[in-house]
Short mmCIF file of C-alpha atoms in Angstrom, two decimals:
data_model
loop_
_atom_site.label_atom_id
_atom_site.label_comp_id
_atom_site.label_asym_id
_atom_site.label_seq_id
_atom_site.Cartn_x
_atom_site.Cartn_y
_atom_site.Cartn_z
CA MET A 1 52.58 -9.53 73.50
CA PRO A 2 53.54 -6.94 76.14
CA ARG A 3 55.32 -3.77 75.11
CA ILE A 4 59.04 -3.72 76.01
CA SER A 5 60.40 -1.01 78.30
CA LYS A 6 62.40 1.91 76.94
CA GLU A 7 65.50 0.52 78.66
CA GLN A 8 65.06 -2.80 76.86
CA TYR A 9 64.36 -0.99 73.59
CA TYR A 10 67.66 0.92 73.73
CA LEU A 11 69.56 -2.14 75.01
CA ASN A 12 68.20 -4.08 72.01
CA ILE A 13 69.51 -1.35 69.71
CA ALA A 14 72.90 -1.51 71.48
CA ARG A 15 72.89 -5.28 70.87
CA GLU A 16 72.42 -4.68 67.14
CA VAL A 17 75.15 -2.03 67.12
CA ALA A 18 77.48 -4.57 68.78
CA GLY A 19 77.06 -6.72 65.67
CA ARG A 20 79.31 -4.26 63.79
CA SER A 21 82.19 -4.81 66.24
CA THR A 22 85.43 -6.11 64.80
CA CYS A 23 87.01 -7.42 68.02
CA LEU A 24 87.81 -11.13 68.21
CA ARG A 25 87.16 -11.31 71.99
CA ARG A 26 84.20 -9.13 72.84
CA LYS A 27 81.65 -7.22 70.80
CA TYR A 28 80.23 -4.17 72.50
CA GLY A 29 77.56 -1.76 71.33
CA ALA A 30 76.80 1.61 72.89
CA VAL A 31 73.87 3.96 72.34
CA ILE A 32 73.72 7.45 73.82
CA VAL A 33 70.20 8.77 74.34
CA ASN A 34 69.04 12.19 75.51
CA ASN A 35 65.43 13.31 75.80
CA ASP A 36 64.35 10.06 74.17
CA GLN A 37 66.45 10.74 71.08
CA ILE A 38 69.43 8.69 69.98
CA ILE A 39 72.39 11.06 69.94
CA SER A 40 75.11 8.61 68.91
CA THR A 41 76.07 4.96 68.62
CA GLY A 42 79.41 3.19 68.77
CA TYR A 43 80.94 -0.26 68.53
CA CYS A 44 84.41 -1.75 69.07
CA GLY A 45 86.77 -1.46 66.16
CA ALA A 46 90.27 -0.48 65.10
CA PRO A 47 90.92 3.22 64.46
CA ARG A 48 89.72 4.53 61.10
CA ASP A 49 91.80 3.48 58.11
CA THR A 50 93.67 0.78 60.06
CA GLU A 51 93.20 -2.97 59.88
CA ASN A 52 90.55 -4.58 62.06
CA CYS A 53 91.32 -7.68 64.12
CA VAL A 54 88.62 -9.70 62.32
CA ASP A 55 90.28 -8.86 59.01
CA ILE A 56 93.81 -9.81 60.07
CA GLY A 57 92.66 -12.72 62.24
CA VAL A 58 94.76 -11.75 65.25
CA CYS A 59 93.96 -10.38 68.68
CA ILE A 60 97.18 -9.50 70.49
CA ARG A 61 95.50 -9.61 73.93
CA LYS A 62 93.99 -13.02 73.16
CA GLN A 63 97.26 -14.30 71.74
CA MET A 64 99.09 -13.22 74.92
CA ASN A 65 96.32 -14.59 77.17
CA ILE A 66 95.73 -11.19 78.78
CA LYS A 67 92.97 -11.21 81.39
CA HIS A 68 89.79 -9.19 80.95
CA GLY A 69 90.29 -5.67 82.27
CA GLU A 70 94.06 -5.60 81.85
CA HIS A 71 96.44 -4.02 79.31
CA TYR A 72 93.92 -2.27 77.09
CA GLU A 73 96.84 -0.35 75.63
CA TRP A 74 97.68 -3.53 73.69
CA CYS A 75 94.21 -3.68 72.15
CA ARG A 76 93.72 -2.38 68.61
CA SER A 77 90.08 -1.47 69.23
CA VAL A 78 88.54 1.82 70.17
CA HIS A 79 85.84 0.84 72.65
CA ALA A 80 82.14 1.20 71.83
CA GLU A 81 81.62 3.84 74.53
CA GLN A 82 84.59 5.85 73.23
CA ASN A 83 83.32 5.71 69.64
CA ALA A 84 79.83 6.82 70.68
CA ILE A 85 81.29 9.72 72.67
CA ILE A 86 83.64 10.77 69.86
CA HIS A 87 80.72 11.06 67.43
CA ALA A 88 78.56 13.33 69.62
CA SER A 89 78.95 16.80 71.02
CA ARG A 90 79.28 17.27 74.77
CA LEU A 91 76.28 19.62 74.80
CA GLU A 92 74.12 16.84 73.35
CA MET A 93 75.45 14.33 75.87
CA MET A 94 74.92 16.42 79.01
CA ASP A 95 72.61 14.48 81.36
CA SER A 96 72.15 11.73 78.77
CA THR A 97 72.04 7.97 79.23
CA LEU A 98 74.48 5.51 77.66
CA TYR A 99 73.16 1.99 76.99
CA LEU A 100 75.84 -0.69 76.76
CA VAL A 101 75.66 -4.34 75.72
CA GLY A 102 78.48 -6.86 75.45
CA VAL A 103 78.54 -10.05 73.40
CA ASP A 104 81.07 -12.90 73.37
CA ALA A 105 82.65 -12.80 69.89
CA GLU A 106 83.05 -16.58 69.66
CA THR A 107 79.65 -17.74 70.93
CA ASP A 108 77.55 -14.65 70.06
CA GLU A 109 76.02 -14.97 73.56
CA MET A 110 75.26 -11.84 75.55
CA LEU A 111 77.72 -11.30 78.37
CA SER A 112 76.13 -11.76 81.78
CA ILE A 113 77.74 -8.50 82.93
CA SER A 114 78.68 -5.57 80.70
CA GLU A 115 80.49 -2.73 82.41
CA PRO A 116 82.72 -0.01 81.00
CA CYS A 117 86.44 -0.29 81.70
CA LYS A 118 88.08 2.38 83.88
CA ILE A 119 89.28 4.34 80.85
CA CYS A 120 85.75 4.42 79.40
CA LYS A 121 84.36 5.42 82.81
CA ARG A 122 86.61 8.47 82.70
CA HIS A 123 85.39 9.34 79.19
CA ILE A 124 81.76 8.90 80.25
CA ILE A 125 82.24 11.20 83.24
CA ASN A 126 83.90 13.90 81.14
CA ALA A 127 81.25 13.62 78.42
CA GLY A 128 78.58 14.65 80.95
CA ILE A 129 76.64 11.38 80.69
CA LYS A 130 74.36 10.98 83.70
CA TYR A 131 73.43 7.28 83.59
CA VAL A 132 74.84 4.07 82.16
CA VAL A 133 72.37 1.24 81.58
CA THR A 134 73.62 -2.31 81.18
CA LEU A 135 72.36 -5.82 81.64
CA ASN A 136 73.53 -7.69 84.72
CA HIS A 137 72.47 -11.35 84.57
CA ASP A 138 69.47 -10.40 82.39
CA LYS A 139 68.37 -7.62 84.77
CA VAL A 140 68.54 -3.98 83.74
CA ASN A 141 71.23 -2.21 85.77
CA LYS A 142 71.07 1.60 85.85
CA ILE A 143 74.25 3.24 87.11
CA ASP A 144 74.12 6.82 88.37
CA VAL A 145 77.49 8.08 87.13
CA LYS A 146 77.87 10.76 89.81
CA LYS A 147 76.87 8.57 92.77
CA GLU A 148 78.60 5.37 91.67
CA TRP A 149 81.72 6.64 89.90
CA THR A 150 82.44 10.34 90.40
CA ASP A 151 81.68 10.53 94.12
CA LYS A 152 83.62 7.29 94.68
CA ASN A 153 86.63 8.33 92.54
CA ILE A 154 85.90 5.37 90.22
CA GLY A 155 87.01 3.15 93.09
CA GLU A 156 90.64 4.06 92.43
CA ILE A 157 91.38 6.17 95.50
CA GLN A 158 89.78 6.67 98.88
CA LYS A 159 90.41 9.03 101.76
CA ILE A 160 91.29 7.04 104.88
CA ASN A 161 92.19 8.86 108.10
CA GLY A 162 92.65 12.10 106.16
CA LYS A 163 95.05 10.58 103.59
CA TRP A 164 94.42 9.51 100.01
CA VAL A 165 95.03 5.80 99.53
CA SER A 166 95.19 3.87 96.25
CA MET A 167 92.55 1.17 96.03
CA ILE A 168 93.97 -0.32 92.83
CA ASP A 169 96.27 -2.78 94.59
CA LYS A 170 93.37 -3.82 96.83
CA GLU A 171 91.32 -5.23 93.91
#
């Protein structure tokens, strides 16, 4: 049996971490690695000492039929990326890699695309994380945070003819 790559190794760990998620829609697991050492892990769940969606049996976003990527302020969960970042120091995270895996909570199938939301992208940038590794249709996808997000203003704004223009309404 061939040896798995380091990317697959850490993605497999992120998949296991996702198993602790308490979200009724999506289970995400995040692993932050620096110099081949796991710095932190995180999964989706309600804030400490509050009730989890799996325990109360209700997902407000699901109940209101909110589309993926919209109205995260109505979600009870702290995202996996956020939890992993909260539990590590910025010095440890500088130039690190965050591995992220998403799983459908109902089918337990891996999501074909796992990408951080815009809020998590902002946290990842400020944490000093250099790369984000996800699976995209079973292929390892390595995102260079500076080139893909920072330099492109997370796709939110763009300078056109010398003026800043919002790209949000263009999505």
